[in-house]
mmCIF file of C-alpha atoms in Angstrom:
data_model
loop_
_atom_site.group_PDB
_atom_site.id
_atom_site.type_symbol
_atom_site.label_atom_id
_atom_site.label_comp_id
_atom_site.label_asym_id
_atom_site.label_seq_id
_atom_site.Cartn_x
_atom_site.Cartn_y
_atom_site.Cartn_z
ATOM 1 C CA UNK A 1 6.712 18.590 26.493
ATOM 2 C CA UNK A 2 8.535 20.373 28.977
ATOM 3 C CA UNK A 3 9.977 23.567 28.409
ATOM 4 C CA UNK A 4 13.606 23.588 28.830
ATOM 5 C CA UNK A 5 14.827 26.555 26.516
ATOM 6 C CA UNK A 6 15.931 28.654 29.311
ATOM 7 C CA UNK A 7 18.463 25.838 30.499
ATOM 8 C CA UNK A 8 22.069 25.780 29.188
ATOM 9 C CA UNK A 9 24.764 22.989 29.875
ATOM 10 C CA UNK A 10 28.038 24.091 32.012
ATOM 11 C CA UNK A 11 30.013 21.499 30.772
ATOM 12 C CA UNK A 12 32.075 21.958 34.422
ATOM 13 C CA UNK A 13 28.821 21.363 36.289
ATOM 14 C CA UNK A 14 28.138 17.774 35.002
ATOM 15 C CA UNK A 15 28.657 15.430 37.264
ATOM 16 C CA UNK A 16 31.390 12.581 37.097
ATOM 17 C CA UNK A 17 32.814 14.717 34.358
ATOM 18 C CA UNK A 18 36.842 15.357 34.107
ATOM 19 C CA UNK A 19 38.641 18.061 32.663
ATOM 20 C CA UNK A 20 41.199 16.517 30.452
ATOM 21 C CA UNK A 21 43.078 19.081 29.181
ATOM 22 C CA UNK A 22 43.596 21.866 26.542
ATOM 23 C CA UNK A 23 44.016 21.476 22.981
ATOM 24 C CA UNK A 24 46.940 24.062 22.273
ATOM 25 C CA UNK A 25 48.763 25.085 19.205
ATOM 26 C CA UNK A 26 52.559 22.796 18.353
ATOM 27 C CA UNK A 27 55.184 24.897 17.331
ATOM 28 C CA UNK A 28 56.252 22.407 15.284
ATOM 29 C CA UNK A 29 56.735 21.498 11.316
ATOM 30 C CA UNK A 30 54.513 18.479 10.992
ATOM 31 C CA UNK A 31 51.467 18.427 9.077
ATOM 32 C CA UNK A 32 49.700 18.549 12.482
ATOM 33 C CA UNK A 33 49.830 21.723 14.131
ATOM 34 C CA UNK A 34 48.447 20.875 17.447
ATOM 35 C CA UNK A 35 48.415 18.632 20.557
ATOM 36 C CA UNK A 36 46.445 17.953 23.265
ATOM 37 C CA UNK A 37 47.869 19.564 26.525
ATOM 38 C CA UNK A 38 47.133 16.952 29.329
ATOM 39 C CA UNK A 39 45.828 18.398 32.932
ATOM 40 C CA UNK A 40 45.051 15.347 34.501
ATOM 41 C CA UNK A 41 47.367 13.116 35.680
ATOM 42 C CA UNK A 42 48.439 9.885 33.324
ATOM 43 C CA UNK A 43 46.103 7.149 34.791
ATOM 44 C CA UNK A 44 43.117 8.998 34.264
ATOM 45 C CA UNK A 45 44.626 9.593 30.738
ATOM 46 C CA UNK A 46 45.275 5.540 30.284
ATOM 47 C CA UNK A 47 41.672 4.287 31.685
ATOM 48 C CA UNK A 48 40.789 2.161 30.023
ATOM 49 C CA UNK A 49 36.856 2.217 30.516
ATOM 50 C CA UNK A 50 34.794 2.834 27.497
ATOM 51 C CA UNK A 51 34.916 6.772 27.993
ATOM 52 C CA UNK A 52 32.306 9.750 26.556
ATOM 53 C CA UNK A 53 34.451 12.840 25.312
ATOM 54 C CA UNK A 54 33.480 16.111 24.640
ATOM 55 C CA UNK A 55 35.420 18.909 22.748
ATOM 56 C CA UNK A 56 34.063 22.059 23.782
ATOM 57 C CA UNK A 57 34.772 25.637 22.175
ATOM 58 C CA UNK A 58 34.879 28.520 24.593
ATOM 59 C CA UNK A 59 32.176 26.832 26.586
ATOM 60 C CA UNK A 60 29.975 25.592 24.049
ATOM 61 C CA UNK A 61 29.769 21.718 23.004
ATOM 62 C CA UNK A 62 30.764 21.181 19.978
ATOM 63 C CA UNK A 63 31.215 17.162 19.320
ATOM 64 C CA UNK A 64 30.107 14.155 21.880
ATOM 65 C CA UNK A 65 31.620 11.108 20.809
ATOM 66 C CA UNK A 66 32.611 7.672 22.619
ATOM 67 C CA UNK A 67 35.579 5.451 22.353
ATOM 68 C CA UNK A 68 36.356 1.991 24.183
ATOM 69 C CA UNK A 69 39.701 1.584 22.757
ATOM 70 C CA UNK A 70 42.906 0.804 23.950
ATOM 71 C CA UNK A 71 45.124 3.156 25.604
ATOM 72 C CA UNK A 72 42.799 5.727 27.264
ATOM 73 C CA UNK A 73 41.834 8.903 26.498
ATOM 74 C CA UNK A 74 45.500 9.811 25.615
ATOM 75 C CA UNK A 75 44.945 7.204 22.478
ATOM 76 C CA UNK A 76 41.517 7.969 21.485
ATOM 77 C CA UNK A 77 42.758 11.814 20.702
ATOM 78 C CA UNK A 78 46.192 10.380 19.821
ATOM 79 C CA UNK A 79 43.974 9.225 16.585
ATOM 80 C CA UNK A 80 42.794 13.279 15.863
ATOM 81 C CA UNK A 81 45.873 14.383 16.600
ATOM 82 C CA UNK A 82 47.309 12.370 13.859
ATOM 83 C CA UNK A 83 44.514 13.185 11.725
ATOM 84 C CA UNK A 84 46.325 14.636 8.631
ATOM 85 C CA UNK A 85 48.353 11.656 8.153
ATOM 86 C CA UNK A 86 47.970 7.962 7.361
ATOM 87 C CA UNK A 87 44.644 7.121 6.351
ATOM 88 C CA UNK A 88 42.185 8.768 8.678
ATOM 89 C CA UNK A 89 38.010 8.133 8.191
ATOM 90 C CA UNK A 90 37.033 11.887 7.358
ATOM 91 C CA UNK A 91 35.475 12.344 10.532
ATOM 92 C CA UNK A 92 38.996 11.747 12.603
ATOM 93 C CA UNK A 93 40.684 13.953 9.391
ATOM 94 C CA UNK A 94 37.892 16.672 9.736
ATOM 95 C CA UNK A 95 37.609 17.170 13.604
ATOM 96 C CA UNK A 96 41.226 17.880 13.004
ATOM 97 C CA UNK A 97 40.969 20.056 10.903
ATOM 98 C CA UNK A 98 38.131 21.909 12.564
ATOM 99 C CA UNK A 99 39.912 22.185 15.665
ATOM 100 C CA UNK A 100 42.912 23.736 13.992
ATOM 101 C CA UNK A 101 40.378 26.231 12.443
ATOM 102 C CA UNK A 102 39.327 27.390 15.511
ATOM 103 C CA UNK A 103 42.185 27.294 17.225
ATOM 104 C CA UNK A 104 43.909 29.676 14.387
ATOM 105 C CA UNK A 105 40.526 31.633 15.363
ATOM 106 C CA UNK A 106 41.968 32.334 18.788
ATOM 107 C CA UNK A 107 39.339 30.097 20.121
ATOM 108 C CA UNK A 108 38.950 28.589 23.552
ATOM 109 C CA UNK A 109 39.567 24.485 23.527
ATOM 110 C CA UNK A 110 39.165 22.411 26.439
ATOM 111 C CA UNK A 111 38.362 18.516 25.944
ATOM 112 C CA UNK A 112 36.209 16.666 28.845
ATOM 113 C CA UNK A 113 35.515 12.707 29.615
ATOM 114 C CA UNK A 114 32.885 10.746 31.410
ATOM 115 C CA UNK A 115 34.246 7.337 31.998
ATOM 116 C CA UNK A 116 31.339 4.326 32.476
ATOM 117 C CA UNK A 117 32.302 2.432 35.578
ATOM 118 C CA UNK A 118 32.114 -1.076 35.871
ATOM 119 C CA UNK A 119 29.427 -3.774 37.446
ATOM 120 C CA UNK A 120 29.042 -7.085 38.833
ATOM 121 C CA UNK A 121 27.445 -9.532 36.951
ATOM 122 C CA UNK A 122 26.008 -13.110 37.437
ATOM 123 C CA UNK A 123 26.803 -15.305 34.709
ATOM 124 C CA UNK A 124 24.745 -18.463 34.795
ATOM 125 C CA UNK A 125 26.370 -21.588 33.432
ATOM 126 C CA UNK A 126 24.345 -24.942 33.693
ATOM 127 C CA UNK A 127 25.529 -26.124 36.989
ATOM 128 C CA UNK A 128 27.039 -22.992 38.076
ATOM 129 C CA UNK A 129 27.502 -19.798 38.480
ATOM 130 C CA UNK A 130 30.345 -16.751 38.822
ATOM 131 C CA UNK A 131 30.122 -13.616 39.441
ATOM 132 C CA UNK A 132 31.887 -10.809 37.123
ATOM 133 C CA UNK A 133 32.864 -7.144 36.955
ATOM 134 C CA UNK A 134 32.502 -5.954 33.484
ATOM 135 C CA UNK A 135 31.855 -3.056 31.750
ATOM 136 C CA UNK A 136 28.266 -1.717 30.125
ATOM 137 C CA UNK A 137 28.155 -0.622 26.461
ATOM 138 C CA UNK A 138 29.397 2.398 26.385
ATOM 139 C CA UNK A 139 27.424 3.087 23.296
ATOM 140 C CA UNK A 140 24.296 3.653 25.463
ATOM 141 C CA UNK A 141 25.587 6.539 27.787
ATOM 142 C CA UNK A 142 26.509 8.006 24.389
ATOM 143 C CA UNK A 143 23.400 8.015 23.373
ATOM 144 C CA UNK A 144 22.058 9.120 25.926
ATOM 145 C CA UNK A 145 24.386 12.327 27.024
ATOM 146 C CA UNK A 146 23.352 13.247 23.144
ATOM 147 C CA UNK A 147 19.869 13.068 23.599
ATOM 148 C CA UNK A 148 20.500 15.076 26.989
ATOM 149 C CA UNK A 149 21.972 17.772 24.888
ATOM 150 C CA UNK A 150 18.926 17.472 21.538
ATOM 151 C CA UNK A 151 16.317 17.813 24.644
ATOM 152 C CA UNK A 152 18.055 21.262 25.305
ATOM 153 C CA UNK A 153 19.172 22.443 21.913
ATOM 154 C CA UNK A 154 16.929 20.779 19.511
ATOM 155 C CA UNK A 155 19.637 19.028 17.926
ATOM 156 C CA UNK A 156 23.007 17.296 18.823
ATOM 157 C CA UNK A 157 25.967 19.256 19.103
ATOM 158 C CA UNK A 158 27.357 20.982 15.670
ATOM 159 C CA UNK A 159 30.016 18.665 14.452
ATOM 160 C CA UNK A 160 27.972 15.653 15.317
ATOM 161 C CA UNK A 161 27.471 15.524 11.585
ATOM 162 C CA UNK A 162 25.805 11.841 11.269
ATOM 163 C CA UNK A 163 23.539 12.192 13.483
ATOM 164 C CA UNK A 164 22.424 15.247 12.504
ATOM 165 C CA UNK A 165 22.337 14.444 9.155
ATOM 166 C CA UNK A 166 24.372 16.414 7.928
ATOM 167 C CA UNK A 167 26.918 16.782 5.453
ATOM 168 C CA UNK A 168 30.375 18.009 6.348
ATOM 169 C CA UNK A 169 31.353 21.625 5.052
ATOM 170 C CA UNK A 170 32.360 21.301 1.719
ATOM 171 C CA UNK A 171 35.824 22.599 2.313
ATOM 172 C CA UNK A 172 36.770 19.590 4.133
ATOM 173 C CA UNK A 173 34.738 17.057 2.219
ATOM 174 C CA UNK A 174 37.214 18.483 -0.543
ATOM 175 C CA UNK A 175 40.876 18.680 1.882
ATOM 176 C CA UNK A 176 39.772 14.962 2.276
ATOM 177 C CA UNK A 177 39.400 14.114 -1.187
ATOM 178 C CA UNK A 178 43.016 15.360 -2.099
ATOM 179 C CA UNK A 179 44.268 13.519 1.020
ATOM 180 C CA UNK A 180 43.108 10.091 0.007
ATOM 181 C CA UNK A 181 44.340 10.954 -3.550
ATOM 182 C CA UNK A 182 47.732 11.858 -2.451
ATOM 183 C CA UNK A 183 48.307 8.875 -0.195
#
């Protein structure tokens, strides 16, 4: 196997990838206490290609994760925003709540995309045939950007809990269990 120890990923050096924007602290009274602060413009935000994210903490990845829903970018984090509220799967309610730990830390935020661009396709009927632009799973660039990272690090990033099998930190395993009672 081929060494690769010495190697480190600059997020900023990947290529195709776009700086999204900060997450910054809301001055605010609602159970979420903060936002994402957009830096690109809004139709980058509302692409709607299947899109890779990546939250990164003072220049370290900390979560790769995919999303092909509507709305863009600005949606898919409209969903950790809201993460305290509702009824949120306990990843969605514990990236929140990670991110406002480390924020409260004084930590470095930034969040990062890598959209999948479409492709023509041939679609064979039995007397005919069209031609289609469509989009691939976006499932498999996820898997492979994490792998990317495991080659380097020896595992996938630390709050890519599932795949690493791992079990979230107790503390939040037990925020989420008063949240679902309390709903």
């Amino acid at each position: 196997m081929e060494e690769t120890s010495h190697i480190n990923i600059n997020i900023e050096n990947v290529e195709n990838i776009v700086f999204v924007g900060d997450i910054i602290q809301k001055d605010t009274n609602s159970k979420g206490k903060w936002k994402l602060n957009y830096a690109c413009d809004k139709t980058i935000q509302k692409k709607e290609n299947g899109r890779i994210y990546f939250i990164v903490i003072n220049g370290e990845i900390y979560k790769i994760g995919s999303s092909e829903c509507k709305g863009g970018i600005k949606n898919t984090f409209a969903f950790y925003e809201g993460g305290l509220g509702g009824s949120p799967s306990i990843r969605t309610f514990g990236i929140h709540l990670l991110l406002q730990e480390h924020l409260n830390q004084g930590n470095n935020i930034k969040i990062y995309a890598m959209f999948i661009e479409p492709i023509s396709v041939t679609i064979r009927g039995l007397l005919s045939s069209i031609e289609k632009i469509t989009y691939p799973q976006i499932k498999e660039m996820e898997d492979l950007c994490r792998e990317d990272y495991k080659k380097i690090y020896g595992k996938y990033p630390n709050w890519n809990f599932q795949e690493n099998v791992e079990e979230w930190p107790e503390h939040i395993k037990l925020a989420y269990k008063e949240q679902v009672n309390n709903r």
